[in-house]
GROMACS .gro file of C-alpha atoms in nm:
model
  209
    1MET     CA    1   3.468   7.807  -1.967
    2LYS     CA    2   3.182   7.892  -2.202
    3ILE     CA    3   2.909   7.631  -2.201
    4VAL     CA    4   2.567   7.608  -2.362
    5VAL     CA    5   2.295   7.406  -2.192
    6ILE     CA    6   2.031   7.279  -2.433
    7GLY     CA    7   1.720   7.200  -2.232
    8ALA     CA    8   1.803   7.442  -1.952
    9SER     CA    9   1.453   7.528  -1.836
   10ARG     CA   10   1.405   7.248  -1.584
   11GLY     CA   11   1.542   6.934  -1.426
   12VAL     CA   12   1.907   6.851  -1.478
   13GLY     CA   13   1.950   7.137  -1.723
   14ARG     CA   14   1.844   7.400  -1.473
   15CYS     CA   15   2.071   7.243  -1.211
   16ILE     CA   16   2.364   7.265  -1.453
   17VAL     CA   17   2.295   7.634  -1.520
   18GLU     CA   18   2.290   7.716  -1.149
   19LEU     CA   19   2.599   7.507  -1.071
   20ALA     CA   20   2.800   7.639  -1.365
   21LEU     CA   21   2.727   7.999  -1.271
   22SER     CA   22   2.830   7.931  -0.911
   23GLN     CA   23   3.162   7.798  -1.041
   24GLY     CA   24   3.236   8.104  -1.253
   25HIS     CA   25   3.150   7.970  -1.599
   26HIS     CA   26   2.982   8.170  -1.873
   27VAL     CA   27   2.652   7.999  -1.950
   28THR     CA   28   2.414   8.011  -2.244
   29ALA     CA   29   2.073   7.868  -2.160
   30ALA     CA   30   1.913   7.746  -2.482
   31VAL     CA   31   1.539   7.699  -2.432
   32ARG     CA   32   1.222   7.704  -2.638
   33ASP     CA   33   1.064   7.959  -2.403
   34PRO     CA   34   1.309   8.217  -2.261
   35SER     CA   35   1.053   8.320  -1.997
   36SER     CA   36   1.098   7.979  -1.835
   37ILE     CA   37   1.442   8.088  -1.710
   38ARG     CA   38   1.393   8.303  -1.404
   39ILE     CA   39   1.759   8.350  -1.320
   40ALA     CA   40   1.937   8.679  -1.375
   41HIS     CA   41   2.316   8.679  -1.382
   42GLU     CA   42   2.587   8.877  -1.557
   43ARG     CA   43   2.739   8.556  -1.695
   44LEU     CA   44   2.409   8.410  -1.815
   45ARG     CA   45   2.281   8.447  -2.170
   46ILE     CA   46   1.935   8.320  -2.252
   47VAL     CA   47   1.851   8.232  -2.613
   48ARG     CA   48   1.540   8.097  -2.780
   49CYS     CA   49   1.627   7.760  -2.928
   50ASP     CA   50   1.420   7.468  -3.051
   51VAL     CA   51   1.659   7.176  -3.090
   52LEU     CA   52   1.463   7.071  -3.399
   53ASP     CA   53   1.566   7.398  -3.568
   54THR     CA   54   1.922   7.359  -3.697
   55ALA     CA   55   1.974   7.731  -3.748
   56ALA     CA   56   1.870   7.806  -3.390
   57VAL     CA   57   2.100   7.532  -3.262
   58GLY     CA   58   2.389   7.677  -3.459
   59GLU     CA   59   2.333   8.024  -3.317
   60ALA     CA   60   2.312   7.888  -2.962
   61ILE     CA   61   2.633   7.686  -2.972
   62ALA     CA   62   2.850   7.932  -3.168
   63GLY     CA   63   3.162   8.030  -2.973
   64GLN     CA   64   3.107   7.776  -2.694
   65ASP     CA   65   3.365   7.545  -2.542
   66ALA     CA   66   3.115   7.267  -2.468
   67VAL     CA   67   2.755   7.168  -2.529
   68LEU     CA   68   2.560   7.004  -2.247
   69CYS     CA   69   2.235   6.854  -2.372
   70THR     CA   70   1.961   6.762  -2.123
   71LEU     CA   71   1.658   6.716  -2.346
   72GLY     CA   72   1.342   6.561  -2.207
   73THR     CA   73   0.996   6.479  -2.335
   74SER     CA   74   0.672   6.348  -2.191
   75ASP     CA   75   0.528   6.243  -2.527
   76LYS     CA   76   0.349   5.909  -2.513
   77GLY     CA   77   0.359   5.838  -2.886
   78PRO     CA   78   0.657   5.785  -3.118
   79VAL     CA   79   0.968   5.959  -2.984
   80THR     CA   80   1.219   6.126  -3.216
   81LEU     CA   81   1.330   6.425  -3.009
   82TYR     CA   82   1.657   6.276  -2.885
   83SER     CA   83   1.783   6.143  -3.216
   84THR     CA   84   1.676   6.448  -3.416
   85GLY     CA   85   1.819   6.680  -3.153
   86ALA     CA   86   2.145   6.485  -3.140
   87ARG     CA   87   2.178   6.497  -3.517
   88ASN     CA   88   2.123   6.873  -3.531
   89ILE     CA   89   2.361   6.936  -3.243
   90VAL     CA   90   2.653   6.732  -3.376
   91LEU     CA   91   2.617   6.869  -3.728
   92GLU     CA   92   2.618   7.227  -3.599
   93MET     CA   93   2.909   7.147  -3.366
   94LYS     CA   94   3.115   7.054  -3.668
   95LYS     CA   95   3.017   7.372  -3.851
   96GLN     CA   96   3.088   7.591  -3.548
   97ARG     CA   97   3.402   7.395  -3.450
   98VAL     CA   98   3.274   7.318  -3.102
   99ARG     CA   99   3.438   6.999  -2.984
  100ARG     CA  100   3.285   6.867  -2.661
  101LEU     CA  101   2.933   6.728  -2.619
  102VAL     CA  102   2.799   6.593  -2.289
  103PHE     CA  103   2.466   6.423  -2.352
  104LEU     CA  104   2.204   6.312  -2.100
  105SER     CA  105   2.088   5.965  -2.200
  106ASN     CA  106   1.889   5.701  -2.011
  107PHE     CA  107   1.966   5.384  -1.819
  108GLY     CA  108   1.854   5.075  -2.009
  109VAL     CA  109   1.969   5.214  -2.343
  110LEU     CA  110   2.256   4.964  -2.369
  111GLY     CA  111   2.058   4.657  -2.272
  112GLU     CA  112   2.229   4.653  -1.933
  113ARG     CA  113   2.199   4.385  -1.670
  114ALA     CA  114   2.204   4.463  -1.300
  115LYS     CA  115   2.268   4.320  -0.958
  116GLY     CA  116   1.990   4.342  -0.702
  117LEU     CA  117   1.617   4.282  -0.729
  118ARG     CA  118   1.512   4.648  -0.717
  119THR     CA  119   1.756   4.750  -0.989
  120ASN     CA  120   1.648   4.462  -1.212
  121VAL     CA  121   1.285   4.564  -1.163
  122LEU     CA  122   1.372   4.921  -1.267
  123LEU     CA  123   1.545   4.795  -1.581
  124PHE     CA  124   1.247   4.578  -1.667
  125LEU     CA  125   1.004   4.865  -1.622
  126VAL     CA  126   1.201   5.119  -1.823
  127LYS     CA  127   1.243   4.877  -2.112
  128ARG     CA  128   0.876   4.781  -2.098
  129LEU     CA  129   0.710   5.118  -2.033
  130LEU     CA  130   0.959   5.357  -2.194
  131HIS     CA  131   1.069   5.145  -2.487
  132ARG     CA  132   1.004   5.426  -2.738
  133THR     CA  133   1.217   5.667  -2.534
  134VAL     CA  134   1.495   5.411  -2.489
  135ALA     CA  135   1.493   5.326  -2.860
  136ASP     CA  136   1.528   5.691  -2.958
  137HIS     CA  137   1.807   5.740  -2.705
  138ARG     CA  138   1.983   5.447  -2.873
  139ARG     CA  139   1.949   5.618  -3.210
  140ALA     CA  140   2.084   5.940  -3.058
  141LEU     CA  141   2.387   5.758  -2.917
  142ASP     CA  142   2.460   5.603  -3.255
  143LEU     CA  143   2.458   5.948  -3.417
  144ILE     CA  144   2.675   6.098  -3.144
  145GLN     CA  145   2.931   5.819  -3.162
  146GLU     CA  146   2.955   5.853  -3.538
  147HIS     CA  147   2.958   6.230  -3.576
  148ALA     CA  148   3.046   6.421  -3.256
  149PRO     CA  149   3.410   6.537  -3.237
  150GLU     CA  150   3.432   6.464  -2.861
  151TRP     CA  151   3.153   6.321  -2.651
  152VAL     CA  152   3.042   6.173  -2.321
  153ALA     CA  153   2.691   6.031  -2.274
  154VAL     CA  154   2.553   5.978  -1.924
  155ARG     CA  155   2.307   5.707  -1.812
  156PRO     CA  156   2.162   5.809  -1.473
  157LEU     CA  157   1.935   5.584  -1.271
  158PRO     CA  158   1.588   5.729  -1.183
  159LEU     CA  159   1.611   6.098  -1.101
  160THR     CA  160   1.505   6.258  -0.773
  161HIS     CA  161   1.474   6.615  -0.645
  162SER     CA  162   1.710   6.549  -0.354
  163ASN     CA  163   1.990   6.790  -0.269
  164TRP     CA  164   2.338   6.776  -0.417
  165THR     CA  165   2.577   6.537  -0.240
  166GLY     CA  166   2.881   6.525  -0.469
  167SER     CA  167   2.911   6.157  -0.383
  168TYR     CA  168   2.789   5.893  -0.628
  169ARG     CA  169   2.908   5.579  -0.802
  170VAL     CA  170   3.002   5.549  -1.168
  171ALA     CA  171   2.998   5.236  -1.383
  172VAL     CA  172   3.121   5.236  -1.741
  173GLU     CA  173   2.993   4.883  -1.805
  174GLY     CA  174   2.642   4.807  -1.685
  175ILE     CA  175   2.513   5.014  -1.395
  176PRO     CA  176   2.634   5.061  -1.035
  177ASP     CA  177   2.553   4.751  -0.829
  178HIS     CA  178   2.218   4.784  -0.652
  179GLY     CA  179   2.185   5.144  -0.773
  180THR     CA  180   1.827   5.272  -0.779
  181ARG     CA  181   1.834   5.653  -0.787
  182ILE     CA  182   2.032   5.973  -0.816
  183ALA     CA  183   1.950   6.340  -0.761
  184ARG     CA  184   1.927   6.573  -1.058
  185ALA     CA  185   2.173   6.800  -0.883
  186ASP     CA  186   2.434   6.524  -0.873
  187VAL     CA  187   2.376   6.437  -1.239
  188ALA     CA  188   2.438   6.804  -1.312
  189ASP     CA  189   2.758   6.788  -1.109
  190PHE     CA  190   2.882   6.487  -1.307
  191MET     CA  191   2.788   6.630  -1.645
  192LEU     CA  192   2.954   6.964  -1.578
  193ARG     CA  193   3.273   6.785  -1.477
  194GLN     CA  194   3.276   6.601  -1.811
  195ALA     CA  195   3.276   6.931  -2.000
  196SER     CA  196   3.646   6.966  -1.920
  197SER     CA  197   3.755   6.617  -1.812
  198ASP     CA  198   3.871   6.331  -2.035
  199ALA     CA  199   3.808   6.067  -1.768
  200TYR     CA  200   3.503   5.930  -1.951
  201LEU     CA  201   3.568   6.064  -2.299
  202TYR     CA  202   3.401   5.846  -2.567
  203LYS     CA  203   3.225   5.646  -2.295
  204ILE     CA  204   2.866   5.608  -2.174
  205PRO     CA  205   2.891   5.588  -1.795
  206SER     CA  206   2.600   5.515  -1.564
  207ILE     CA  207   2.570   5.694  -1.230
  208ALA     CA  208   2.376   5.619  -0.912
  209TYR     CA  209   2.410   5.626  -0.534
   0.00000   0.00000   0.00000
């Protein structure tokens, strides 16, 4: 499979690149700074791509079987990266006839409720402290649902640097009961699976241990 990872320089995106290469896929790492990718592989292509630049997005996703988007920002002010990026990606997908998008979203974006004190505290904090991020993720999801040919959006619980386990719980409605965390490597595992699986097509599953 040919996949492009938008936001491949760190976090979940980097984990996807490494996992996809280990599984024999052809990978395009689309990043703002190509020097941030310090992996050399015969099946890895590294391209300069700012998701806010529609032309660059189009060049990155041309000829791909799936787009995996793992954007992230630490901006404290108004957040528009996710919605603008989602818009540019889905519009270019239509032009390039790329069908599948797997998008990294955020827990709390659907106004979820949870079981367990710790999980409820996490939901309260993300809605209170990251409300700009959550609001822009909501706008991104609306754009994806309206315009993407095929899509899956993933709502992980708080991310850790723990090792891959391959064992996690998935909830389509709400979030996994008492879930509080998940490793970036396992989020990468789940997202890569959705590039070729229809199990959660047109859904927004949440994942946690």
